[in-house]
Structure formats: C-alpha cells, structure tokens
Amino acid sequence: MKIIACFLFSFLLQHNLMAQEITLPLWPAGKVPNYQKTDETEKRDTTETIHVSHVQMPDMTVFLPSKRNATGQAVIVCPGGGYVTLSYSWEGTDVAKLLNAKGIIAIVLKYRLPNSKSNVTPHLSPLMDAKRAIRLVRANAAKWGINKARVGIMGFSAGGHLASTLETHFDEGDAASTDSVERQSSRPDFAVLVYPVISMSKPIMHAGSRNNLIGANADSSLAKYYSGELQVTNQTPPTFLVHATDDKTVPVENSLLMYQALRGAGVPVEMHIYPTGGHGFGLAIGKYYLETWTDRLVDWLRGLKQ
C-alpha cells in the first residue's frame, strides 16, 4: 500500500507540474460593455470539432506549459468562423496545445460575435473583447510567468481579421481607470495572421465576414476602418502571415496587401505563401510540407527581438 501511495503522490506531483488550463471571464459580472440582456443562450456543437456560437459571456482559457519549458512568451489565439461561429478546437485549443509544447503560453479567446442579439452595436464587441484579453494577460503576467513585453495576438480567417484590427487599432490603456486591467496597454507585441480576412473591399473581401461584422450596406468609412491594409502605421507590431494560393474562400490577395502595407510602413514582416492548402487548414496535419508552417512560426517567434 505504501508503494501505491508513493506512486500516486509522485503522479499527482508530476501532473501539477505539467501544463495547466485556467478559464476566466474577460469582464467582471454585470459589467460587460456593449451588452444587453436577451433570451439568447450560447450554443456549442461538438459533432466533429468544437464550434461555439451566440457567445454571451466572453472568456479566455489560458494554457500554461510546464515551468521548466516556459519561455515567458504568450499568444492570444482568436479562432475563425466568419464572425458567425468560433472554430474553437480546430483553430483554438489544438493550436494552444502545440504552442504549449514549444514552451509558449497560449490563451484561447472566446470572443463575442456580431450576429448575437445581445450586442448593442454589433461590430464593436469583437475588438472590445480582444483588447480586454491583451490587458487581462498583462495584468496577470507575473502570476502566469509571462513577460509583459512579449504578448502577441494570433488569428485564423475572421479571427485573423480580428487580430489585424487589434494590431492597427490598439490603445495605451486608460491611466485614470479605477480598473487596474483597463490601465494596461492593448497593443500586441506581435501578430500572427493565418489565412486572414483583411480587406472589406471588393473584389478580394470575404463577403460573409464583412456582412456579419459591419453589414452588407455599411458606409465606406466603416469599411475603411476595418480594412487592415489601410490602417497600418509604423507603430503596427511585427507580423507573421500564412496563406495558401488556392484559397477560394479568402483570396490570398488579403495577405499580399497586408504584407505590402506593413513593408511600406517599415514594420518587420514575414510571409509564407503555399501553393496548395485551401482555406481553413488549421495546423495542416498530414498536408505534406504545409504542415511545417508551424515550425516556421516558432522559428519566427523565437527570433523576435523583444
């Protein structure tokens, strides 16, 4: 019995030293901005992969690697889904676990979607949640072993659009706020955009993402605000882009235009364009050398001068 007890103790000790998951709400109870109470409830489809829609209370799940492997670098992951659903496991938790294996803290963001009736002004909620996530990570940096100057944003498809919007529309925080989280900067230190929606203009826009976020008849100023290639400045953080040439859903020109804008502004940028892969390939497991895009990403993350 003593041998068994020792074994169990050793197992539990090892388990506690291994990767951990922590889920916490983005906003204090009753203080979610741009929110109105409705009869809507969150929906979760687990048929093949996990898809989440009609998000009411946004949250984030923090995946912590073992302390021995931790690099201090953190990435907030925004799943895609055309701003109508979140591909939560395929472009979220699966990605987080891979990053953890490389010693990178990963945070999967369950952000509000503009098609929900609970939004007061639909297009505002995703960016509000992304900004809050960055601030919340920085506010908890010491507790989670994160370097506050090494916190980035990553997004897939429409999640890539959200990431590109954050990297071009961040702020330095409200120094006068009574909420210590809101005093933190929302500027990401780097951005990773995977087959991202970037432009809200024809002919390369993804009509579904545009219509779901700002509406089919949005005025030109709103479309311009949410077109990342038109919002880049020399303050935009270093960016990593991945896309497939044969993407029929979100044309590769989205990434090409973003690359040109970043390069023109003098922002460090790396781009990998693959001949095949289509849209929504996620980690691209089993897709020949496309699968190595995550290796290129890890190389890039390790090479950032921060």
PDB file of C-alpha atoms in Angstrom:
ATOM      1  CA  MET A   1       0.000   0.000   0.000  1.00  0.00           C
ATOM      2  CA  LYS A   2       2.877   2.354   0.802  1.00  0.00           C
ATOM      3  CA  ILE A   3       4.334   1.744  -2.666  1.00  0.00           C
ATOM      4  CA  ILE A   4       0.983   2.536  -4.303  1.00  0.00           C
ATOM      5  CA  ALA A   5       0.568   5.666  -2.178  1.00  0.00           C
ATOM      6  CA  CYS A   6       4.052   6.860  -3.138  1.00  0.00           C
ATOM      7  CA  PHE A   7       3.305   6.211  -6.796  1.00  0.00           C
ATOM      8  CA  LEU A   8       0.063   8.181  -6.623  1.00  0.00           C
ATOM      9  CA  PHE A   9       1.759  11.061  -4.837  1.00  0.00           C
ATOM     10  CA  SER A  10       4.511  11.120  -7.455  1.00  0.00           C
ATOM     11  CA  PHE A  11       1.928  11.022 -10.261  1.00  0.00           C
ATOM     12  CA  LEU A  12      -0.097  13.891  -8.800  1.00  0.00           C
ATOM     13  CA  LEU A  13       3.046  15.938  -8.235  1.00  0.00           C
ATOM     14  CA  GLN A  14       4.101  15.434 -11.848  1.00  0.00           C
ATOM     15  CA  HIS A  15       0.591  16.268 -13.031  1.00  0.00           C
ATOM     16  CA  ASN A  16       0.641  19.551 -11.120  1.00  0.00           C
ATOM     17  CA  LEU A  17       3.969  20.468 -12.703  1.00  0.00           C
ATOM     18  CA  MET A  18       2.638  19.769 -16.199  1.00  0.00           C
ATOM     19  CA  ALA A  19       0.607  22.075 -18.410  1.00  0.00           C
ATOM     20  CA  GLN A  20      -2.376  23.729 -16.747  1.00  0.00           C
ATOM     21  CA  GLU A  21      -5.600  25.238 -18.068  1.00  0.00           C
ATOM     22  CA  ILE A  22      -7.270  28.243 -16.465  1.00  0.00           C
ATOM     23  CA  THR A  23     -10.544  29.720 -17.735  1.00  0.00           C
ATOM     24  CA  LEU A  24     -11.636  33.153 -16.599  1.00  0.00           C
ATOM     25  CA  PRO A  25     -14.216  35.708 -17.756  1.00  0.00           C
ATOM     26  CA  LEU A  26     -12.976  38.741 -19.666  1.00  0.00           C
ATOM     27  CA  TRP A  27     -15.219  41.181 -17.838  1.00  0.00           C
ATOM     28  CA  PRO A  28     -16.487  41.482 -14.253  1.00  0.00           C
ATOM     29  CA  ALA A  29     -20.003  40.110 -13.719  1.00  0.00           C
ATOM     30  CA  GLY A  30     -22.622  42.613 -14.814  1.00  0.00           C
ATOM     31  CA  LYS A  31     -20.051  44.913 -16.438  1.00  0.00           C
ATOM     32  CA  VAL A  32     -19.745  43.538 -19.978  1.00  0.00           C
ATOM     33  CA  PRO A  33     -19.689  46.597 -22.278  1.00  0.00           C
ATOM     34  CA  ASN A  34     -21.927  46.850 -25.345  1.00  0.00           C
ATOM     35  CA  TYR A  35     -24.142  44.095 -23.919  1.00  0.00           C
ATOM     36  CA  GLN A  36     -27.900  43.867 -23.450  1.00  0.00           C
ATOM     37  CA  LYS A  37     -29.781  41.011 -21.834  1.00  0.00           C
ATOM     38  CA  THR A  38     -31.792  38.838 -24.235  1.00  0.00           C
ATOM     39  CA  ASP A  39     -33.296  35.344 -24.263  1.00  0.00           C
ATOM     40  CA  GLU A  40     -30.329  34.113 -26.301  1.00  0.00           C
ATOM     41  CA  THR A  41     -28.052  31.363 -24.984  1.00  0.00           C
ATOM     42  CA  GLU A  42     -24.610  30.214 -26.061  1.00  0.00           C
ATOM     43  CA  LYS A  43     -24.577  27.221 -28.415  1.00  0.00           C
ATOM     44  CA  ARG A  44     -21.873  24.562 -28.697  1.00  0.00           C
ATOM     45  CA  ASP A  45     -21.609  21.980 -31.478  1.00  0.00           C
ATOM     46  CA  THR A  46     -19.256  19.060 -30.816  1.00  0.00           C
ATOM     47  CA  THR A  47     -20.176  16.900 -33.831  1.00  0.00           C
ATOM     48  CA  GLU A  48     -16.655  16.774 -35.289  1.00  0.00           C
ATOM     49  CA  THR A  49     -14.770  19.671 -33.836  1.00  0.00           C
ATOM     50  CA  ILE A  50     -15.989  22.160 -31.254  1.00  0.00           C
ATOM     51  CA  HIS A  51     -17.872  25.159 -32.668  1.00  0.00           C
ATOM     52  CA  VAL A  52     -19.215  27.886 -30.390  1.00  0.00           C
ATOM     53  CA  SER A  53     -21.812  30.470 -31.393  1.00  0.00           C
ATOM     54  CA  HIS A  54     -24.034  33.121 -29.783  1.00  0.00           C
ATOM     55  CA  VAL A  55     -21.380  33.867 -27.173  1.00  0.00           C
ATOM     56  CA  GLN A  56     -22.963  35.749 -24.270  1.00  0.00           C
ATOM     57  CA  MET A  57     -20.190  35.914 -21.682  1.00  0.00           C
ATOM     58  CA  PRO A  58     -16.775  36.103 -23.378  1.00  0.00           C
ATOM     59  CA  ASP A  59     -13.877  34.385 -21.687  1.00  0.00           C
ATOM     60  CA  MET A  60     -10.366  33.159 -22.245  1.00  0.00           C
ATOM     61  CA  THR A  61      -8.691  29.867 -21.427  1.00  0.00           C
ATOM     62  CA  VAL A  62      -5.026  30.064 -20.501  1.00  0.00           C
ATOM     63  CA  PHE A  63      -2.820  27.087 -21.366  1.00  0.00           C
ATOM     64  CA  LEU A  64       0.342  27.145 -19.278  1.00  0.00           C
ATOM     65  CA  PRO A  65       3.297  24.938 -20.226  1.00  0.00           C
ATOM     66  CA  SER A  66       5.366  23.304 -17.529  1.00  0.00           C
ATOM     67  CA  LYS A  67       7.552  25.866 -15.784  1.00  0.00           C
ATOM     68  CA  ARG A  68      10.712  24.153 -16.947  1.00  0.00           C
ATOM     69  CA  ASN A  69       9.783  24.715 -20.605  1.00  0.00           C
ATOM     70  CA  ALA A  70       8.121  28.130 -20.321  1.00  0.00           C
ATOM     71  CA  THR A  71       9.696  30.886 -22.426  1.00  0.00           C
ATOM     72  CA  GLY A  72       7.709  33.805 -20.995  1.00  0.00           C
ATOM     73  CA  GLN A  73       6.161  34.468 -24.399  1.00  0.00           C
ATOM     74  CA  ALA A  74       2.352  34.494 -24.672  1.00  0.00           C
ATOM     75  CA  VAL A  75      -0.003  34.283 -27.663  1.00  0.00           C
ATOM     76  CA  ILE A  76      -3.729  35.038 -27.588  1.00  0.00           C
ATOM     77  CA  VAL A  77      -5.425  32.808 -30.175  1.00  0.00           C
ATOM     78  CA  CYS A  78      -8.582  34.009 -31.980  1.00  0.00           C
ATOM     79  CA  PRO A  79     -10.441  31.168 -33.742  1.00  0.00           C
ATOM     80  CA  GLY A  80     -12.116  31.901 -37.063  1.00  0.00           C
ATOM     81  CA  GLY A  81     -15.648  31.230 -38.238  1.00  0.00           C
ATOM     82  CA  GLY A  82     -16.750  34.127 -40.425  1.00  0.00           C
ATOM     83  CA  TYR A  83     -17.888  36.204 -37.423  1.00  0.00           C
ATOM     84  CA  VAL A  84     -20.859  33.832 -37.074  1.00  0.00           C
ATOM     85  CA  THR A  85     -19.252  30.985 -35.100  1.00  0.00           C
ATOM     86  CA  LEU A  86     -15.916  30.102 -33.494  1.00  0.00           C
ATOM     87  CA  SER A  87     -13.917  27.096 -34.678  1.00  0.00           C
ATOM     88  CA  TYR A  88     -12.932  26.678 -31.075  1.00  0.00           C
ATOM     89  CA  SER A  89     -10.894  23.460 -31.140  1.00  0.00           C
ATOM     90  CA  TRP A  90      -9.601  23.373 -34.757  1.00  0.00           C
ATOM     91  CA  GLU A  91      -8.273  26.941 -34.654  1.00  0.00           C
ATOM     92  CA  GLY A  92      -8.123  27.382 -30.899  1.00  0.00           C
ATOM     93  CA  THR A  93      -7.358  24.707 -28.336  1.00  0.00           C
ATOM     94  CA  ASP A  94      -5.461  22.459 -30.791  1.00  0.00           C
ATOM     95  CA  VAL A  95      -3.216  25.398 -31.638  1.00  0.00           C
ATOM     96  CA  ALA A  96      -2.764  26.286 -27.975  1.00  0.00           C
ATOM     97  CA  LYS A  97      -1.555  22.791 -27.130  1.00  0.00           C
ATOM     98  CA  LEU A  98       1.009  22.874 -29.951  1.00  0.00           C
ATOM     99  CA  LEU A  99       2.321  26.234 -28.733  1.00  0.00           C
ATOM    100  CA  ASN A 100       2.480  24.864 -25.173  1.00  0.00           C
ATOM    101  CA  ALA A 101       4.686  22.041 -26.405  1.00  0.00           C
ATOM    102  CA  LYS A 102       7.138  24.738 -27.513  1.00  0.00           C
ATOM    103  CA  GLY A 103       7.080  26.479 -24.135  1.00  0.00           C
ATOM    104  CA  ILE A 104       4.759  29.285 -25.257  1.00  0.00           C
ATOM    105  CA  ILE A 105       1.824  30.323 -23.064  1.00  0.00           C
ATOM    106  CA  ALA A 106      -1.323  30.211 -25.201  1.00  0.00           C
ATOM    107  CA  ILE A 107      -4.655  31.860 -24.463  1.00  0.00           C
ATOM    108  CA  VAL A 108      -7.741  30.858 -26.456  1.00  0.00           C
ATOM    109  CA  LEU A 109     -10.161  33.755 -26.765  1.00  0.00           C
ATOM    110  CA  LYS A 110     -13.900  33.093 -26.822  1.00  0.00           C
ATOM    111  CA  TYR A 111     -14.970  36.459 -28.154  1.00  0.00           C
ATOM    112  CA  ARG A 112     -18.469  37.788 -28.801  1.00  0.00           C
ATOM    113  CA  LEU A 113     -19.812  37.538 -32.335  1.00  0.00           C
ATOM    114  CA  PRO A 114     -21.661  40.402 -34.032  1.00  0.00           C
ATOM    115  CA  ASN A 115     -24.645  38.280 -35.085  1.00  0.00           C
ATOM    116  CA  SER A 116     -25.784  37.908 -31.465  1.00  0.00           C
ATOM    117  CA  LYS A 117     -28.841  39.889 -30.343  1.00  0.00           C
ATOM    118  CA  SER A 118     -27.046  40.690 -27.093  1.00  0.00           C
ATOM    119  CA  ASN A 119     -24.785  43.241 -28.811  1.00  0.00           C
ATOM    120  CA  VAL A 120     -25.861  46.880 -28.617  1.00  0.00           C
ATOM    121  CA  THR A 121     -23.648  47.881 -31.558  1.00  0.00           C
ATOM    122  CA  PRO A 122     -22.668  44.584 -33.233  1.00  0.00           C
ATOM    123  CA  HIS A 123     -19.315  45.473 -34.807  1.00  0.00           C
ATOM    124  CA  LEU A 124     -17.820  46.827 -31.571  1.00  0.00           C
ATOM    125  CA  SER A 125     -17.869  43.679 -29.417  1.00  0.00           C
ATOM    126  CA  PRO A 126     -15.115  41.516 -31.009  1.00  0.00           C
ATOM    127  CA  LEU A 127     -12.491  44.266 -30.795  1.00  0.00           C
ATOM    128  CA  MET A 128     -13.558  45.192 -27.259  1.00  0.00           C
ATOM    129  CA  ASP A 129     -13.017  41.579 -26.207  1.00  0.00           C
ATOM    130  CA  ALA A 130      -9.645  41.289 -27.969  1.00  0.00           C
ATOM    131  CA  LYS A 131      -8.386  44.476 -26.297  1.00  0.00           C
ATOM    132  CA  ARG A 132      -9.582  43.256 -22.922  1.00  0.00           C
ATOM    133  CA  ALA A 133      -7.838  39.914 -23.410  1.00  0.00           C
ATOM    134  CA  ILE A 134      -4.466  41.603 -24.015  1.00  0.00           C
ATOM    135  CA  ARG A 135      -4.953  43.799 -20.949  1.00  0.00           C
ATOM    136  CA  LEU A 136      -6.010  40.850 -18.783  1.00  0.00           C
ATOM    137  CA  VAL A 137      -2.963  38.816 -19.803  1.00  0.00           C
ATOM    138  CA  ARG A 138      -0.653  41.714 -18.949  1.00  0.00           C
ATOM    139  CA  ALA A 139      -2.436  42.270 -15.625  1.00  0.00           C
ATOM    140  CA  ASN A 140      -1.782  38.611 -14.714  1.00  0.00           C
ATOM    141  CA  ALA A 141       1.672  38.372 -16.294  1.00  0.00           C
ATOM    142  CA  ALA A 142       3.617  37.925 -13.068  1.00  0.00           C
ATOM    143  CA  LYS A 143       1.236  35.225 -11.809  1.00  0.00           C
ATOM    144  CA  TRP A 144       1.464  33.227 -15.048  1.00  0.00           C
ATOM    145  CA  GLY A 145       5.169  33.700 -15.730  1.00  0.00           C
ATOM    146  CA  ILE A 146       4.653  35.966 -18.748  1.00  0.00           C
ATOM    147  CA  ASN A 147       6.941  38.745 -19.943  1.00  0.00           C
ATOM    148  CA  LYS A 148       4.592  41.735 -20.397  1.00  0.00           C
ATOM    149  CA  ALA A 149       6.631  42.854 -23.415  1.00  0.00           C
ATOM    150  CA  ARG A 150       6.137  39.504 -25.192  1.00  0.00           C
ATOM    151  CA  VAL A 151       2.353  39.246 -25.535  1.00  0.00           C
ATOM    152  CA  GLY A 152       1.008  38.758 -29.048  1.00  0.00           C
ATOM    153  CA  ILE A 153      -2.220  38.086 -30.934  1.00  0.00           C
ATOM    154  CA  MET A 154      -2.887  35.270 -33.404  1.00  0.00           C
ATOM    155  CA  GLY A 155      -5.954  34.696 -35.551  1.00  0.00           C
ATOM    156  CA  PHE A 156      -7.331  32.416 -38.226  1.00  0.00           C
ATOM    157  CA  SER A 157      -9.594  33.636 -41.061  1.00  0.00           C
ATOM    158  CA  ALA A 158     -12.137  36.020 -39.440  1.00  0.00           C
ATOM    159  CA  GLY A 159     -10.110  35.604 -36.244  1.00  0.00           C
ATOM    160  CA  GLY A 160      -7.171  36.811 -38.335  1.00  0.00           C
ATOM    161  CA  HIS A 161      -9.238  39.853 -39.214  1.00  0.00           C
ATOM    162  CA  LEU A 162      -9.834  40.497 -35.523  1.00  0.00           C
ATOM    163  CA  ALA A 163      -6.103  40.129 -34.849  1.00  0.00           C
ATOM    164  CA  SER A 164      -5.273  42.527 -37.694  1.00  0.00           C
ATOM    165  CA  THR A 165      -7.851  45.000 -36.371  1.00  0.00           C
ATOM    166  CA  LEU A 166      -6.291  44.894 -32.909  1.00  0.00           C
ATOM    167  CA  GLU A 167      -2.765  45.381 -34.236  1.00  0.00           C
ATOM    168  CA  THR A 168      -3.913  48.515 -36.081  1.00  0.00           C
ATOM    169  CA  HIS A 169      -6.446  49.905 -33.549  1.00  0.00           C
ATOM    170  CA  PHE A 170      -4.845  49.385 -30.142  1.00  0.00           C
ATOM    171  CA  ASP A 171      -4.526  51.929 -27.340  1.00  0.00           C
ATOM    172  CA  GLU A 172      -2.193  52.521 -24.424  1.00  0.00           C
ATOM    173  CA  GLY A 173      -4.849  51.989 -21.755  1.00  0.00           C
ATOM    174  CA  ASP A 174      -6.735  54.388 -19.515  1.00  0.00           C
ATOM    175  CA  ALA A 175      -4.331  55.633 -16.861  1.00  0.00           C
ATOM    176  CA  ALA A 176      -7.225  57.171 -14.904  1.00  0.00           C
ATOM    177  CA  SER A 177      -9.326  53.988 -14.755  1.00  0.00           C
ATOM    178  CA  THR A 178     -10.220  52.520 -11.381  1.00  0.00           C
ATOM    179  CA  ASP A 179      -9.942  49.075 -13.032  1.00  0.00           C
ATOM    180  CA  SER A 180      -6.280  48.048 -12.942  1.00  0.00           C
ATOM    181  CA  VAL A 181      -6.822  45.847 -16.016  1.00  0.00           C
ATOM    182  CA  GLU A 182      -8.033  48.806 -18.084  1.00  0.00           C
ATOM    183  CA  ARG A 183      -4.857  50.679 -17.267  1.00  0.00           C
ATOM    184  CA  GLN A 184      -2.856  48.130 -19.283  1.00  0.00           C
ATOM    185  CA  SER A 185      -1.925  48.693 -22.937  1.00  0.00           C
ATOM    186  CA  SER A 186      -3.872  46.729 -25.564  1.00  0.00           C
ATOM    187  CA  ARG A 187      -1.051  46.891 -28.116  1.00  0.00           C
ATOM    188  CA  PRO A 188       0.118  43.404 -29.072  1.00  0.00           C
ATOM    189  CA  ASP A 189       3.884  42.985 -29.260  1.00  0.00           C
ATOM    190  CA  PHE A 190       3.466  40.875 -32.402  1.00  0.00           C
ATOM    191  CA  ALA A 191       0.703  39.462 -34.588  1.00  0.00           C
ATOM    192  CA  VAL A 192       0.236  36.151 -36.404  1.00  0.00           C
ATOM    193  CA  LEU A 193      -2.327  36.148 -39.221  1.00  0.00           C
ATOM    194  CA  VAL A 194      -3.284  32.765 -40.694  1.00  0.00           C
ATOM    195  CA  TYR A 195      -5.301  32.857 -43.963  1.00  0.00           C
ATOM    196  CA  PRO A 196      -6.711  36.123 -42.632  1.00  0.00           C
ATOM    197  CA  VAL A 197      -9.610  38.224 -43.782  1.00  0.00           C
ATOM    198  CA  ILE A 198      -8.012  41.658 -44.162  1.00  0.00           C
ATOM    199  CA  SER A 199      -9.860  43.853 -46.642  1.00  0.00           C
ATOM    200  CA  MET A 200     -13.510  44.912 -46.550  1.00  0.00           C
ATOM    201  CA  SER A 201     -13.414  45.988 -50.183  1.00  0.00           C
ATOM    202  CA  LYS A 202     -14.280  44.159 -53.392  1.00  0.00           C
ATOM    203  CA  PRO A 203     -13.096  42.069 -55.140  1.00  0.00           C
ATOM    204  CA  ILE A 204     -10.946  40.349 -52.506  1.00  0.00           C
ATOM    205  CA  MET A 205     -13.137  40.738 -49.440  1.00  0.00           C
ATOM    206  CA  HIS A 206     -14.785  37.762 -47.765  1.00  0.00           C
ATOM    207  CA  ALA A 207     -18.405  38.846 -48.113  1.00  0.00           C
ATOM    208  CA  GLY A 208     -19.635  36.696 -45.225  1.00  0.00           C
ATOM    209  CA  SER A 209     -17.206  38.184 -42.701  1.00  0.00           C
ATOM    210  CA  ARG A 210     -17.882  41.721 -43.908  1.00  0.00           C
ATOM    211  CA  ASN A 211     -21.650  41.343 -43.850  1.00  0.00           C
ATOM    212  CA  ASN A 212     -21.645  39.685 -40.427  1.00  0.00           C
ATOM    213  CA  LEU A 213     -19.357  42.309 -38.893  1.00  0.00           C
ATOM    214  CA  ILE A 214     -20.431  45.624 -40.402  1.00  0.00           C
ATOM    215  CA  GLY A 215     -23.401  44.785 -42.624  1.00  0.00           C
ATOM    216  CA  ALA A 216     -23.744  44.497 -46.393  1.00  0.00           C
ATOM    217  CA  ASN A 217     -24.583  48.205 -46.736  1.00  0.00           C
ATOM    218  CA  ALA A 218     -22.016  49.649 -44.350  1.00  0.00           C
ATOM    219  CA  ASP A 219     -20.756  53.112 -45.224  1.00  0.00           C
ATOM    220  CA  SER A 220     -17.317  53.478 -46.747  1.00  0.00           C
ATOM    221  CA  SER A 221     -15.735  54.963 -43.598  1.00  0.00           C
ATOM    222  CA  LEU A 222     -16.631  51.869 -41.538  1.00  0.00           C
ATOM    223  CA  ALA A 223     -15.380  49.550 -44.300  1.00  0.00           C
ATOM    224  CA  LYS A 224     -12.131  51.515 -44.387  1.00  0.00           C
ATOM    225  CA  TYR A 225     -11.753  51.341 -40.593  1.00  0.00           C
ATOM    226  CA  TYR A 226     -11.967  47.552 -40.707  1.00  0.00           C
ATOM    227  CA  SER A 227      -9.663  47.119 -43.727  1.00  0.00           C
ATOM    228  CA  GLY A 228      -6.335  46.278 -42.126  1.00  0.00           C
ATOM    229  CA  GLU A 229      -4.223  47.090 -45.170  1.00  0.00           C
ATOM    230  CA  LEU A 230      -5.457  50.712 -44.961  1.00  0.00           C
ATOM    231  CA  GLN A 231      -4.778  51.103 -41.231  1.00  0.00           C
ATOM    232  CA  VAL A 232      -1.128  50.050 -40.920  1.00  0.00           C
ATOM    233  CA  THR A 233       1.304  52.580 -39.436  1.00  0.00           C
ATOM    234  CA  ASN A 234       4.889  52.425 -38.276  1.00  0.00           C
ATOM    235  CA  GLN A 235       3.503  51.589 -34.809  1.00  0.00           C
ATOM    236  CA  THR A 236       1.909  48.356 -36.039  1.00  0.00           C
ATOM    237  CA  PRO A 237       3.753  45.430 -34.402  1.00  0.00           C
ATOM    238  CA  PRO A 238       5.862  42.817 -36.254  1.00  0.00           C
ATOM    239  CA  THR A 239       3.617  40.437 -38.167  1.00  0.00           C
ATOM    240  CA  PHE A 240       3.749  36.864 -39.481  1.00  0.00           C
ATOM    241  CA  LEU A 241       1.467  35.896 -42.390  1.00  0.00           C
ATOM    242  CA  VAL A 242       0.470  32.463 -43.727  1.00  0.00           C
ATOM    243  CA  HIS A 243      -1.843  31.769 -46.677  1.00  0.00           C
ATOM    244  CA  ALA A 244      -2.448  29.261 -49.475  1.00  0.00           C
ATOM    245  CA  THR A 245      -2.527  30.421 -53.087  1.00  0.00           C
ATOM    246  CA  ASP A 246      -5.523  28.213 -53.873  1.00  0.00           C
ATOM    247  CA  ASP A 247      -7.672  29.643 -51.064  1.00  0.00           C
ATOM    248  CA  LYS A 248     -11.101  30.034 -52.696  1.00  0.00           C
ATOM    249  CA  THR A 249     -12.783  31.440 -49.582  1.00  0.00           C
ATOM    250  CA  VAL A 250     -10.439  34.242 -48.533  1.00  0.00           C
ATOM    251  CA  PRO A 251      -8.272  35.182 -51.533  1.00  0.00           C
ATOM    252  CA  VAL A 252      -4.523  35.193 -50.941  1.00  0.00           C
ATOM    253  CA  GLU A 253      -4.514  38.857 -52.012  1.00  0.00           C
ATOM    254  CA  ASN A 254      -5.691  39.689 -48.484  1.00  0.00           C
ATOM    255  CA  SER A 255      -2.311  38.622 -47.094  1.00  0.00           C
ATOM    256  CA  LEU A 256      -0.412  40.093 -50.040  1.00  0.00           C
ATOM    257  CA  LEU A 257      -1.946  43.535 -49.498  1.00  0.00           C
ATOM    258  CA  MET A 258      -1.255  43.374 -45.770  1.00  0.00           C
ATOM    259  CA  TYR A 259       2.351  42.391 -46.452  1.00  0.00           C
ATOM    260  CA  GLN A 260       2.787  45.342 -48.809  1.00  0.00           C
ATOM    261  CA  ALA A 261       1.263  47.759 -46.297  1.00  0.00           C
ATOM    262  CA  LEU A 262       3.467  46.510 -43.460  1.00  0.00           C
ATOM    263  CA  ARG A 263       6.589  46.615 -45.587  1.00  0.00           C
ATOM    264  CA  GLY A 264       5.715  50.115 -46.801  1.00  0.00           C
ATOM    265  CA  ALA A 265       5.388  51.306 -43.190  1.00  0.00           C
ATOM    266  CA  GLY A 266       8.736  49.779 -42.234  1.00  0.00           C
ATOM    267  CA  VAL A 267       7.151  47.137 -39.979  1.00  0.00           C
ATOM    268  CA  PRO A 268       9.080  43.828 -39.714  1.00  0.00           C
ATOM    269  CA  VAL A 269       7.022  41.198 -41.551  1.00  0.00           C
ATOM    270  CA  GLU A 270       7.466  37.587 -42.623  1.00  0.00           C
ATOM    271  CA  MET A 271       5.091  35.881 -45.050  1.00  0.00           C
ATOM    272  CA  HIS A 272       4.739  32.265 -46.179  1.00  0.00           C
ATOM    273  CA  ILE A 273       2.581  31.578 -49.221  1.00  0.00           C
ATOM    274  CA  TYR A 274       1.970  27.899 -50.006  1.00  0.00           C
ATOM    275  CA  PRO A 275       0.768  26.704 -53.437  1.00  0.00           C
ATOM    276  CA  THR A 276      -1.999  24.485 -52.067  1.00  0.00           C
ATOM    277  CA  GLY A 277      -3.929  24.074 -48.843  1.00  0.00           C
ATOM    278  CA  GLY A 278      -7.192  25.845 -49.495  1.00  0.00           C
ATOM    279  CA  HIS A 279      -8.912  27.589 -46.623  1.00  0.00           C
ATOM    280  CA  GLY A 280      -9.229  26.550 -43.010  1.00  0.00           C
ATOM    281  CA  PHE A 281      -6.309  24.116 -42.905  1.00  0.00           C
ATOM    282  CA  GLY A 282      -5.605  24.815 -39.213  1.00  0.00           C
ATOM    283  CA  LEU A 283      -2.420  23.020 -38.160  1.00  0.00           C
ATOM    284  CA  ALA A 284      -2.427  21.274 -41.580  1.00  0.00           C
ATOM    285  CA  ILE A 285      -1.679  17.876 -40.043  1.00  0.00           C
ATOM    286  CA  GLY A 286      -0.974  15.368 -42.834  1.00  0.00           C
ATOM    287  CA  LYS A 287      -0.896  18.048 -45.561  1.00  0.00           C
ATOM    288  CA  TYR A 288       2.649  17.394 -46.766  1.00  0.00           C
ATOM    289  CA  TYR A 289       5.048  20.313 -46.209  1.00  0.00           C
ATOM    290  CA  LEU A 290       2.200  22.752 -45.447  1.00  0.00           C
ATOM    291  CA  GLU A 291       2.265  21.056 -42.053  1.00  0.00           C
ATOM    292  CA  THR A 292       5.622  22.716 -41.406  1.00  0.00           C
ATOM    293  CA  TRP A 293       4.130  26.226 -41.313  1.00  0.00           C
ATOM    294  CA  THR A 294       4.003  25.970 -37.520  1.00  0.00           C
ATOM    295  CA  ASP A 295       7.743  25.260 -37.448  1.00  0.00           C
ATOM    296  CA  ARG A 296       8.318  28.462 -39.392  1.00  0.00           C
ATOM    297  CA  LEU A 297       6.108  30.288 -36.897  1.00  0.00           C
ATOM    298  CA  VAL A 298       8.012  29.001 -33.872  1.00  0.00           C
ATOM    299  CA  ASP A 299      11.313  29.967 -35.541  1.00  0.00           C
ATOM    300  CA  TRP A 300       9.927  33.473 -36.092  1.00  0.00           C
ATOM    301  CA  LEU A 301       8.593  33.798 -32.537  1.00  0.00           C
ATOM    302  CA  ARG A 302      11.955  32.778 -31.108  1.00  0.00           C
ATOM    303  CA  GLY A 303      13.730  35.264 -33.337  1.00  0.00           C
ATOM    304  CA  LEU A 304      11.701  38.308 -32.274  1.00  0.00           C
ATOM    305  CA  LYS A 305      13.871  40.946 -30.654  1.00  0.00           C
ATOM    306  CA  GLN A 306      11.914  41.724 -27.502  1.00  0.00           C
TER     307      GLN A 306
END
